[in-house]
Coordinates of C-alpha atoms in Angstrom, one line a residue:
M1 CA 0.0 0.0 0.0
T2 CA 1.4 3.4 -1.0
I3 CA 0.9 6.2 1.5
N4 CA 0.7 9.7 0.1
Y5 CA 2.4 11.9 2.7
T6 CA 1.8 15.6 2.7
E7 CA 3.9 18.0 4.8
Y8 CA 0.8 19.3 6.6
N9 CA -0.7 15.9 7.5
D10 CA 2.6 14.2 8.3
S11 CA 4.3 16.8 10.3
Q12 CA 2.6 20.2 10.7
K13 CA -0.8 19.1 11.9
P14 CA 0.5 16.6 14.5
A15 CA 2.9 19.3 15.8
L16 CA 0.2 21.8 16.0
T17 CA -2.2 19.4 17.8
L18 CA 0.6 18.4 20.3
L19 CA 1.5 22.1 21.0
Q20 CA -2.1 22.9 21.8
K21 CA -2.3 20.0 24.3
M22 CA 0.9 21.4 25.8
G23 CA -0.8 24.8 26.5
W24 CA -0.1 26.8 23.4
Q25 CA -3.4 28.6 22.4
Y26 CA -4.1 28.5 18.7
L27 CA -4.6 31.8 16.8
S28 CA -6.2 31.7 13.4
Q29 CA -4.6 33.7 10.6
E30 CA -7.4 36.4 10.9
E31 CA -6.7 36.7 14.7
V32 CA -3.0 37.0 14.1
F33 CA -3.4 39.6 11.3
A34 CA -5.6 41.7 13.6
A35 CA -3.3 41.4 16.6
R36 CA -0.3 42.6 14.6
G37 CA -2.2 45.7 13.4
E38 CA -2.8 44.3 9.9
I39 CA 0.8 45.0 8.9
Y40 CA 2.8 42.1 7.3
T41 CA 6.1 43.7 8.2
N42 CA 5.2 43.8 11.9
V43 CA 6.2 40.5 13.6
L44 CA 5.0 41.4 17.2
L45 CA 1.4 40.8 18.2
D46 CA 0.9 44.4 19.6
D47 CA -2.5 43.9 21.2
I48 CA -1.5 40.8 23.1
L49 CA 1.8 42.4 24.2
A50 CA 0.2 45.5 25.5
Q51 CA -2.4 43.5 27.5
Q52 CA 0.3 41.3 29.0
L53 CA 2.7 44.1 29.9
S54 CA -0.1 45.8 31.9
K55 CA -1.0 42.5 33.5
I56 CA 2.5 41.2 34.7
N57 CA 4.0 44.6 35.7
A58 CA 3.5 46.7 38.8
F59 CA 5.9 48.8 40.9
E60 CA 5.9 49.5 44.6
Y61 CA 5.9 52.9 46.3
K62 CA 5.9 53.3 50.1
G63 CA 4.4 49.8 50.5
E64 CA 1.7 50.3 47.9
S65 CA 1.5 48.6 44.5
Y66 CA 0.8 50.7 41.4
K67 CA 0.2 49.8 37.8
F68 CA 2.4 51.4 35.1
S69 CA 1.0 54.3 33.0
T70 CA -0.2 53.7 29.4
G71 CA 2.7 55.9 28.3
S72 CA 5.3 53.5 30.0
I73 CA 3.6 50.4 28.5
Q74 CA 3.6 52.0 25.0
G75 CA 7.2 53.1 25.5
A76 CA 8.2 49.5 26.3
I77 CA 6.5 48.2 23.2
N78 CA 8.2 50.9 21.1
A79 CA 11.6 50.1 22.5
L80 CA 11.1 46.4 21.5
K81 CA 9.7 47.3 18.0
K82 CA 12.4 49.9 17.2
V83 CA 15.6 48.0 18.1
P84 CA 18.1 49.3 15.5
N85 CA 19.3 46.9 12.9
E86 CA 23.0 46.1 13.7
G87 CA 23.1 42.8 11.8
L88 CA 21.2 39.6 12.5
V89 CA 22.9 38.3 15.7
Q90 CA 23.8 41.6 17.2
T91 CA 20.2 42.9 16.8
N92 CA 19.0 39.6 18.3
E93 CA 21.3 40.2 21.3
R94 CA 19.9 43.7 21.8
V95 CA 16.4 42.1 21.8
Y96 CA 17.6 39.4 24.2
D97 CA 18.9 41.9 26.6
L98 CA 15.6 43.8 26.5
I99 CA 13.4 40.8 27.2
T100 CA 15.7 39.4 29.9
L101 CA 16.6 42.6 31.7
G102 CA 13.5 44.7 31.0
K103 CA 13.4 48.5 30.4
S104 CA 13.3 51.4 32.9
F105 CA 10.6 54.1 32.7
N106 CA 9.9 57.1 35.0
E107 CA 6.6 57.1 37.0
T108 CA 5.3 59.9 39.2
V109 CA 3.4 59.1 42.4
Q110 CA 2.3 61.8 44.8
G111 CA 4.6 64.2 43.0
D112 CA 7.6 61.9 43.5
R113 CA 9.3 60.8 40.2
K114 CA 11.3 57.6 40.1
A115 CA 12.5 55.0 37.5
Y116 CA 11.0 51.5 37.6
T117 CA 11.6 48.5 35.3
V118 CA 9.0 47.1 32.9
K119 CA 9.5 43.4 32.3
F120 CA 8.4 41.8 29.0
I121 CA 8.2 38.2 30.3
D122 CA 7.7 36.9 33.9
W123 CA 10.6 34.5 34.1
Q124 CA 10.0 33.6 37.7
E125 CA 6.3 32.7 37.3
P126 CA 5.9 31.2 33.8
E127 CA 2.2 30.7 34.3
N128 CA 1.7 34.5 34.3
N129 CA 2.7 34.6 30.6
V130 CA 0.5 33.7 27.6
F131 CA 1.6 31.3 25.0
H132 CA 0.2 31.3 21.4
V133 CA 0.8 29.3 18.3
A134 CA 0.2 30.4 14.7
E135 CA 0.6 28.5 11.4
E136 CA 1.7 29.9 8.0
F137 CA 2.8 33.1 9.7
E138 CA 3.2 35.5 6.7
V139 CA 5.9 38.1 6.9
E140 CA 6.9 40.7 4.4
G141 CA 10.6 41.0 3.7
G142 CA 12.6 43.2 1.4
K143 CA 11.8 40.9 -1.6
G144 CA 8.4 39.5 -1.1
K145 CA 6.8 37.4 1.6
R146 CA 7.9 34.2 3.5
R147 CA 5.7 31.9 5.5
P148 CA 7.3 29.8 8.2
D149 CA 5.1 26.8 9.0
L150 CA 4.7 27.4 12.8
V151 CA 5.6 30.3 15.0
L152 CA 5.2 30.3 18.8
F153 CA 4.7 33.6 20.6
V154 CA 5.3 34.4 24.3
N155 CA 3.3 37.5 25.4
G156 CA 3.0 38.4 21.7
I157 CA 6.8 38.1 21.0
P158 CA 7.8 35.5 18.4
F159 CA 9.9 33.0 20.3
V160 CA 10.2 29.8 18.3
V161 CA 10.2 29.3 14.5
I162 CA 9.4 25.8 13.2
E163 CA 9.8 24.4 9.7
N164 CA 8.0 21.1 9.1
K165 CA 8.8 18.4 6.5
R166 CA 7.3 15.1 5.6
R167 CA 9.1 11.8 6.4
D168 CA 9.4 10.3 2.9
K169 CA 11.5 12.9 1.2
N170 CA 15.3 12.6 1.1
E171 CA 17.3 15.2 2.9
S172 CA 14.1 16.8 4.2
L173 CA 15.6 17.8 7.5
D174 CA 18.5 19.5 5.8
E175 CA 15.9 21.3 3.6
A176 CA 14.1 22.5 6.7
I177 CA 17.4 23.8 8.2
S178 CA 18.3 25.4 4.9
Q179 CA 14.9 27.1 4.8
N180 CA 15.4 28.5 8.3
I181 CA 18.8 29.8 7.4
R182 CA 17.6 31.3 4.1
N183 CA 14.8 33.2 5.9
Q184 CA 17.3 34.8 8.2
R185 CA 19.1 36.5 5.4
D186 CA 18.7 40.2 4.4
E187 CA 18.6 39.2 0.7
G188 CA 15.3 37.4 0.0
G189 CA 14.6 36.6 3.7
I190 CA 12.6 37.9 6.6
P191 CA 15.4 38.7 9.1
K192 CA 13.1 40.8 11.3
L193 CA 11.3 37.7 12.6
F194 CA 14.6 36.3 13.6
Y195 CA 15.7 39.4 15.6
Y196 CA 13.1 38.1 18.2
A197 CA 13.3 34.3 17.8
Q198 CA 15.1 32.5 20.6
L199 CA 14.8 28.9 19.2
L200 CA 14.6 27.5 15.7
L201 CA 13.4 24.0 14.9
A202 CA 13.7 21.8 11.8
V203 CA 11.3 18.8 12.2
H204 CA 9.8 15.7 10.5
P205 CA 8.3 12.7 12.2
N206 CA 11.6 10.8 12.4
A207 CA 14.0 13.6 13.4
V208 CA 14.3 17.0 15.0
K209 CA 17.2 19.4 15.1
Y210 CA 17.3 22.8 16.8
A211 CA 19.5 25.9 16.9
A212 CA 19.6 29.6 17.7
T213 CA 19.5 32.6 15.4
G214 CA 22.6 32.7 13.1
T215 CA 23.7 29.1 13.7
P216 CA 25.4 27.5 10.6
A217 CA 23.8 24.2 9.4
K218 CA 26.6 22.0 10.7
F219 CA 26.0 23.1 14.3
W220 CA 22.3 22.3 14.5
S221 CA 21.9 19.8 17.3
V222 CA 19.8 16.9 18.4
W223 CA 18.0 16.9 21.8
K224 CA 17.6 13.7 23.8
E225 CA 15.3 13.3 26.7
D226 CA 13.3 10.4 28.1
N227 CA 9.7 11.7 27.8
D228 CA 7.8 9.0 25.9
K229 CA 5.4 8.2 28.8
E230 CA 4.4 11.9 29.3
I231 CA 3.8 12.4 25.6
A232 CA 1.8 9.1 25.2
K233 CA -0.4 10.3 28.1
L234 CA -0.8 13.8 26.5
L235 CA -1.7 12.4 23.1
K236 CA -4.7 10.5 24.6
K237 CA -6.0 13.8 26.2
K238 CA -9.0 15.4 24.5
T239 CA -9.3 19.2 24.7
N240 CA -11.9 21.7 23.3
S241 CA -9.8 22.2 20.2
T242 CA -8.0 18.8 19.8
P243 CA -9.1 15.2 19.6
A244 CA -7.8 12.3 21.6
E245 CA -5.1 10.5 19.6
D246 CA -4.3 6.8 19.6
R247 CA -0.9 6.7 17.8
F248 CA 2.8 5.9 18.5
V249 CA 5.1 8.7 19.9
T250 CA 7.4 10.0 17.2
E251 CA 10.8 11.6 17.3
Q252 CA 9.1 14.8 16.3
D253 CA 6.8 14.6 19.3
K254 CA 9.7 14.0 21.6
G255 CA 11.8 16.9 20.3
V256 CA 8.8 19.4 20.1
Y257 CA 7.6 18.4 23.6
A258 CA 11.1 18.7 25.2
L259 CA 12.1 22.0 23.6
C260 CA 8.7 23.8 23.6
K261 CA 7.1 22.9 27.0
P262 CA 6.4 26.5 28.1
K263 CA 8.3 26.2 31.4
Q264 CA 11.3 24.5 29.9
L265 CA 11.4 26.8 26.9
L266 CA 11.5 29.9 29.2
D267 CA 14.2 28.2 31.3
L268 CA 16.3 27.5 28.1
A269 CA 15.9 31.0 26.9
Y270 CA 16.7 32.7 30.3
K271 CA 19.6 30.6 31.6
Y272 CA 21.0 28.6 28.7
I273 CA 21.6 31.1 25.9
V274 CA 24.9 32.9 25.6
F275 CA 26.3 35.3 23.1
D276 CA 29.9 34.1 22.5
G277 CA 31.6 36.9 20.6
P278 CA 29.8 37.1 17.2
D279 CA 27.8 33.9 17.8
K280 CA 24.6 33.1 19.6
K281 CA 24.7 29.7 21.3
I282 CA 22.0 27.7 23.0
C283 CA 22.9 24.7 25.2
R284 CA 23.1 21.1 24.0
Y285 CA 21.1 18.6 26.0
Q286 CA 24.1 17.3 28.0
Q287 CA 24.9 20.9 29.1
Y288 CA 21.3 21.5 30.1
F289 CA 21.0 18.4 32.2
A290 CA 24.5 18.8 33.7
V291 CA 23.6 22.3 34.9
Q292 CA 20.2 21.2 36.1
D293 CA 21.7 18.2 38.0
T294 CA 24.4 20.5 39.5
I295 CA 21.9 23.0 40.7
K296 CA 20.0 20.2 42.4
R297 CA 23.2 18.8 43.9
V298 CA 24.4 22.1 45.4
K299 CA 21.0 22.6 47.0
T300 CA 21.7 19.5 49.2
T301 CA 23.9 20.0 52.2
N302 CA 26.2 17.9 54.3
K303 CA 26.2 17.5 58.1
D304 CA 28.1 20.9 58.5
G305 CA 25.5 22.7 56.3
N306 CA 27.9 23.1 53.4
R307 CA 26.6 22.6 49.8
Q308 CA 27.4 19.3 48.1
G309 CA 29.6 19.1 45.0
G310 CA 30.7 16.5 42.5
V311 CA 32.2 15.8 39.1
I312 CA 30.9 16.5 35.6
W313 CA 32.5 14.1 33.2
H314 CA 31.9 15.4 29.6
T315 CA 34.0 14.1 26.8
T316 CA 36.5 16.4 25.1
G317 CA 34.8 18.5 22.4
S318 CA 31.4 18.7 24.1
G319 CA 31.7 22.4 25.2
K320 CA 33.0 22.3 28.8
S321 CA 33.9 26.0 28.9
L322 CA 30.3 27.0 27.8
T323 CA 28.9 24.6 30.4
M324 CA 30.9 26.5 33.0
V325 CA 29.5 29.8 31.7
M326 CA 25.9 28.4 31.7
L327 CA 26.4 27.0 35.2
S328 CA 27.7 30.3 36.5
K329 CA 24.7 32.1 34.9
A330 CA 22.2 29.6 36.3
L331 CA 23.8 30.0 39.8
A332 CA 23.6 33.8 39.5
L333 CA 20.0 33.7 38.5
D334 CA 18.8 31.2 41.1
T335 CA 16.9 33.3 43.6
S336 CA 17.3 30.6 46.4
I337 CA 21.1 31.1 46.5
D338 CA 22.1 34.3 48.3
S339 CA 24.9 36.3 46.6
P340 CA 26.6 33.3 44.9
R341 CA 30.3 33.7 43.9
V342 CA 32.1 31.4 41.4
I343 CA 35.9 30.7 41.3
I344 CA 37.1 28.9 38.2
V345 CA 40.3 26.9 38.7
T346 CA 42.5 25.5 35.9
D347 CA 46.1 24.1 35.8
R348 CA 47.3 25.7 32.6
I349 CA 47.8 29.3 31.6
S350 CA 46.3 28.5 28.1
L351 CA 43.2 27.0 29.7
D352 CA 42.8 30.0 32.1
K353 CA 43.1 32.4 29.1
Q354 CA 40.6 30.4 27.1
I355 CA 38.0 30.2 29.9
F356 CA 38.5 33.9 30.8
K357 CA 38.0 34.9 27.1
T358 CA 34.9 32.7 26.9
F359 CA 33.3 34.5 29.9
V360 CA 34.3 37.9 28.5
N361 CA 32.9 37.1 25.0
C362 CA 29.7 35.9 26.7
G363 CA 29.3 39.3 28.4
K364 CA 30.1 38.1 31.9
H365 CA 31.9 40.3 34.4
V366 CA 34.9 38.2 35.3
K367 CA 38.3 38.9 37.0
K368 CA 41.5 37.0 36.4
A369 CA 43.9 36.5 39.3
K370 CA 47.4 37.7 38.2
S371 CA 49.2 36.4 41.3
G372 CA 48.6 34.8 44.7
N373 CA 48.3 38.3 46.3
D374 CA 45.9 39.4 43.5
L375 CA 43.8 36.3 44.1
L376 CA 43.5 37.2 47.8
E377 CA 42.5 40.8 46.9
L378 CA 39.9 39.6 44.5
L379 CA 38.4 37.1 47.0
Q380 CA 38.3 39.8 49.7
D381 CA 36.2 42.1 47.5
K382 CA 32.7 40.5 47.6
G383 CA 31.8 42.5 44.4
N384 CA 33.8 40.1 42.3
E385 CA 31.2 37.4 41.4
I386 CA 33.3 35.4 39.0
I387 CA 37.1 34.9 39.4
T388 CA 39.4 32.7 37.2
T389 CA 42.8 31.5 38.5
I390 CA 45.6 29.1 37.9
I391 CA 45.7 26.5 40.7
D392 CA 49.2 27.3 42.0
K393 CA 48.0 30.8 42.9
F394 CA 46.1 29.2 45.8
E395 CA 49.3 27.6 47.1
I396 CA 51.2 30.9 47.0
A397 CA 48.2 32.6 48.7
T398 CA 48.1 30.2 51.6
K399 CA 51.8 30.7 52.3
R400 CA 51.3 34.4 52.7
T401 CA 48.2 34.8 54.7
S402 CA 45.7 33.0 57.0
F403 CA 42.8 34.7 55.2
K404 CA 39.6 32.5 54.9
D405 CA 36.3 33.1 53.3
E406 CA 33.8 30.9 55.1
S407 CA 30.8 31.6 52.9
Q408 CA 28.7 28.6 52.0
N409 CA 27.7 30.2 48.7
I410 CA 31.0 30.0 47.0
F411 CA 31.3 27.5 44.1
V412 CA 34.7 26.4 43.0
L413 CA 34.6 25.0 39.4
V414 CA 37.8 22.9 38.8
D415 CA 38.7 22.2 35.2
E416 CA 40.5 18.9 34.3
S417 CA 39.9 17.9 37.9
H418 CA 41.4 14.4 37.4
R419 CA 45.0 15.6 37.2
S420 CA 47.3 14.1 39.9
Q421 CA 48.7 17.4 41.2
Y422 CA 45.2 18.3 42.5
G423 CA 45.8 16.3 45.7
S424 CA 47.8 18.9 47.6
A425 CA 46.2 21.8 45.7
H426 CA 42.7 20.7 46.8
A427 CA 43.9 21.0 50.4
Q428 CA 45.2 24.5 49.7
M429 CA 41.9 25.6 48.2
K430 CA 40.1 24.1 51.2
R431 CA 42.2 26.3 53.5
I432 CA 41.1 29.5 51.9
V433 CA 37.4 28.7 51.0
P434 CA 36.7 25.8 53.5
N435 CA 32.9 25.8 53.1
A436 CA 32.7 26.1 49.3
S437 CA 30.9 23.7 47.0
Y438 CA 33.6 22.0 44.8
I439 CA 32.5 21.0 41.2
G440 CA 35.1 19.2 39.1
F441 CA 35.0 19.1 35.3
T442 CA 36.9 16.5 33.2
G443 CA 36.9 15.4 29.6
T444 CA 39.1 12.4 30.3
P445 CA 37.6 9.0 31.3
L446 CA 38.8 8.5 34.9
M447 CA 41.1 5.6 35.3
K448 CA 40.9 3.3 38.4
S449 CA 43.8 5.2 40.0
Q450 CA 41.8 8.5 39.6
K451 CA 38.5 7.3 41.0
S452 CA 39.4 9.2 44.2
T453 CA 38.9 12.4 42.2
S454 CA 35.1 11.8 42.0
K455 CA 34.9 10.8 45.7
K456 CA 36.9 13.9 46.7
F457 CA 34.5 16.2 44.9
G458 CA 31.4 14.3 46.0
G459 CA 30.7 11.6 43.3
F460 CA 29.6 12.0 39.7
I461 CA 26.9 14.6 39.0
H462 CA 26.6 14.0 35.2
K463 CA 28.3 12.0 32.5
Y464 CA 28.5 12.5 28.7
T465 CA 30.7 9.8 27.2
I466 CA 32.7 9.6 23.9
D467 CA 30.1 7.0 22.6
Q468 CA 27.2 9.4 23.3
A469 CA 29.1 12.3 21.6
V470 CA 29.9 10.2 18.5
K471 CA 26.3 9.1 18.3
D472 CA 25.1 12.7 18.5
G473 CA 27.5 13.8 15.8
A474 CA 29.2 16.2 18.3
V475 CA 32.6 14.6 17.8
L476 CA 34.0 12.3 15.1
P477 CA 35.0 8.7 15.9
L478 CA 38.7 7.8 16.0
L479 CA 39.9 4.4 14.8
Y480 CA 43.1 3.1 16.6
E481 CA 45.2 0.4 15.1
G482 CA 48.4 -1.0 16.6
R483 CA 51.1 -1.6 14.0
S484 CA 54.8 -2.5 14.1
A485 CA 57.3 -1.7 11.4
K486 CA 60.3 -4.0 10.9
L487 CA 63.4 -2.1 12.1
T488 CA 67.0 -3.2 11.7
I489 CA 70.2 -1.6 13.0
N490 CA 73.5 -1.6 11.1
K491 CA 75.3 -3.0 14.1
K492 CA 78.6 -3.7 12.2
K493 CA 78.9 -0.1 11.2
I494 CA 78.2 1.2 14.8
D495 CA 80.7 -1.3 16.3
K496 CA 83.4 -0.1 13.8
G497 CA 82.8 3.5 14.7
F498 CA 83.1 2.7 18.4
E499 CA 86.4 0.9 18.0
R500 CA 87.9 3.7 16.0
L501 CA 87.0 6.3 18.6
A502 CA 87.9 4.1 21.6
A503 CA 91.4 2.9 20.3
P504 CA 93.6 5.5 22.2
L505 CA 91.5 5.5 25.4
S506 CA 92.1 3.9 28.8
E507 CA 89.7 1.2 30.1
E508 CA 87.8 3.7 32.3
A509 CA 87.5 6.2 29.5
R510 CA 86.3 3.4 27.1
R511 CA 83.5 2.5 29.6
D512 CA 82.5 6.2 29.8
L513 CA 82.4 6.4 26.0
K514 CA 80.4 3.2 25.8
K515 CA 77.6 4.9 27.9
K516 CA 77.6 8.0 25.7
F517 CA 77.8 5.9 22.5
A518 CA 74.5 4.1 23.4
T519 CA 72.9 7.5 23.2
I520 CA 74.8 8.3 20.0
A521 CA 73.5 5.0 18.6
R522 CA 69.9 5.9 19.4
I523 CA 70.3 9.3 17.7
Y524 CA 72.0 7.6 14.8
E525 CA 69.2 5.1 14.4
S526 CA 66.4 7.7 14.7
D527 CA 66.4 8.7 11.0
H528 CA 66.4 5.0 10.1
V529 CA 63.4 4.4 12.5
I530 CA 61.5 7.4 11.1
E531 CA 62.1 6.1 7.5
E532 CA 60.8 2.6 8.3
I533 CA 57.7 3.8 10.2
A534 CA 56.9 6.5 7.6
Y535 CA 57.2 4.0 4.8
D536 CA 54.8 1.6 6.6
I537 CA 52.3 4.4 7.3
S538 CA 52.5 5.6 3.6
E539 CA 51.7 2.1 2.3
H540 CA 49.0 1.5 4.8
F541 CA 47.3 4.8 4.1
R542 CA 47.5 4.3 0.4
E543 CA 45.9 0.8 0.6
N544 CA 43.2 1.7 3.0
W545 CA 42.3 5.4 3.2
K546 CA 43.7 7.4 0.3
G547 CA 41.0 9.1 -1.7
T548 CA 38.2 8.2 0.8
G549 CA 38.0 11.7 2.4
F550 CA 39.2 10.3 5.7
K551 CA 42.3 11.7 7.5
A552 CA 45.0 10.2 9.7
Q553 CA 46.9 11.6 12.6
L554 CA 50.4 10.7 13.8
A555 CA 51.4 11.8 17.3
V556 CA 55.2 12.2 17.9
P557 CA 57.1 13.6 21.0
K558 CA 59.1 16.4 19.4
I559 CA 58.6 19.1 16.7
D560 CA 61.8 18.3 14.9
T561 CA 60.7 14.6 14.7
A562 CA 57.3 15.7 13.2
I563 CA 59.1 17.8 10.6
K564 CA 61.3 14.8 9.6
Y565 CA 58.1 12.7 9.1
Q566 CA 56.5 15.4 7.1
K567 CA 59.6 15.7 4.8
Y568 CA 59.6 11.9 4.3
F569 CA 55.8 11.7 3.5
E570 CA 56.0 14.5 1.0
S571 CA 59.3 13.5 -0.8
Q572 CA 58.5 9.9 -1.7
P573 CA 59.8 9.0 -5.1
D574 CA 56.7 6.9 -5.7
P575 CA 53.8 9.5 -6.3
E576 CA 51.3 6.9 -5.0
L577 CA 53.0 6.9 -1.6
K578 CA 53.1 10.7 -1.2
I579 CA 50.8 12.0 1.6
N580 CA 49.7 15.6 1.9
T581 CA 50.5 16.5 5.5
R582 CA 50.5 19.4 8.0
V583 CA 52.5 19.7 11.2
V584 CA 50.4 20.8 14.2
F585 CA 52.0 21.4 17.5
T586 CA 50.8 22.5 20.9
P587 CA 52.2 25.4 22.9
P588 CA 54.7 24.7 25.7
D589 CA 53.3 22.8 28.6
S590 CA 52.5 25.5 31.2
R591 CA 51.3 23.1 34.0
Q592 CA 52.8 23.7 37.4
N593 CA 55.9 21.5 38.1
N594 CA 55.8 19.9 34.6
D595 CA 58.9 19.8 32.4
D596 CA 58.5 21.6 29.1
V597 CA 58.3 18.9 26.4
W598 CA 60.0 21.3 23.9

């Protein structure tokens, strides 16, 4: 039997029905057109926005509550509508700042004039907001109209843009992503809608991907959450506008439900979006659940009343620095934690710079400790809410002072917390901030010898393994193969050389030379070793991988050795054995008490 799928019946209609059951009120195209003042270039639902701003806002004067004047409400709407165009992501950032921070207006009560803040969304009490869904939302751009399939509005502000596709069409999800990206462009698009949108979805029944405004196609992500039972229950529910449904839960249902539940959507927008330099970033699911689980963990206390900690093990490449930023933001916005302060500790200068830069790029007010004394000064000033430091600064600081900060609302985030030198350093940190909550981050699977790391911090909080990251497409798989090249040494030639040099020497001097000659022999053989191994790699690469689009990586201990390999790979007389290579090397090892490998 052939099924004739249509985009509407296969994807758009089921999404629309589910959204209504989740609490999104449906607006007909006529209602939407009226609410936006019958102007196709206007993407805000002015009538709904004005009504909501009056409802959720009030200010207090001498113990009495007052409503904002019509002038202030209209001023707030105008501020949102007239955000100047500074380019797609920058304009989106200006809108984001407005809707998260609000806008101040002067009000006069009993002759006294003061500034009070109008909020666009009630982030603390999500049920005070209104949630609407519209289909085929027509917007006029510079070169004609575009109609995204579904648009979700919070208090009349477009928050989510969804493109639906049917399941039987090849590359349909890529097409939905491409459509979303095309619609954001100045040329032929409707960028104004995306100045306000916080979340973009590309969906069909078997797959969902999501992103933020400005995200390139390759960074659109999958969301994973165990919510089948909740959805199955919801589908069976009958409402005034939707029928009860007896069908299987699809991947589309799971993605739409997880990302668009009103409460979770507001949480994602408020705490888990960062502007990292020129890019807007929204969390991946492992970052969201790691932060959620950490917030839960730090709200539990031990017998001394100190907050619990633990280890977040997220494989390399899964965005640990941004997880730290998001965790710091979530801690700062949590109203149940009084004046939280975050100290971020790393063991490398390069890591400290990277994390500091990430925080600065994300618009966070952060201070970097330049020395042990500077660290103490930063800790003593309670106005410094986020501090980054290299771990050895704690050791220097403890030698110079007996200062302690006994606050139970300090959170120490320790990067690469598995490293061996954290044993003594952990004790030094405990001396200065004894009651802090310690949260370790690592991207390396903990070996048996390092299991004490997780215990020291309070056990694992959240794990995201290499297998999960590969499955999600967040990192690429690596194939390891052990090989051995046949190596021979020209022993006769080495022995002759030794006899010639040793002939005039005493027995003691001969023994001394023999020790040195062993080293000379190793150096002598190194070119020979490189030649043999490089030849083996060239042959193996040609036979198995050349022309497939895959790459190979060879790790060697020194830069000069890497250059020798490169010369060999690229100067093969047989053109079939030539390999196009690049030498990539790391900066000097800046860890405390570690020899420089250079």
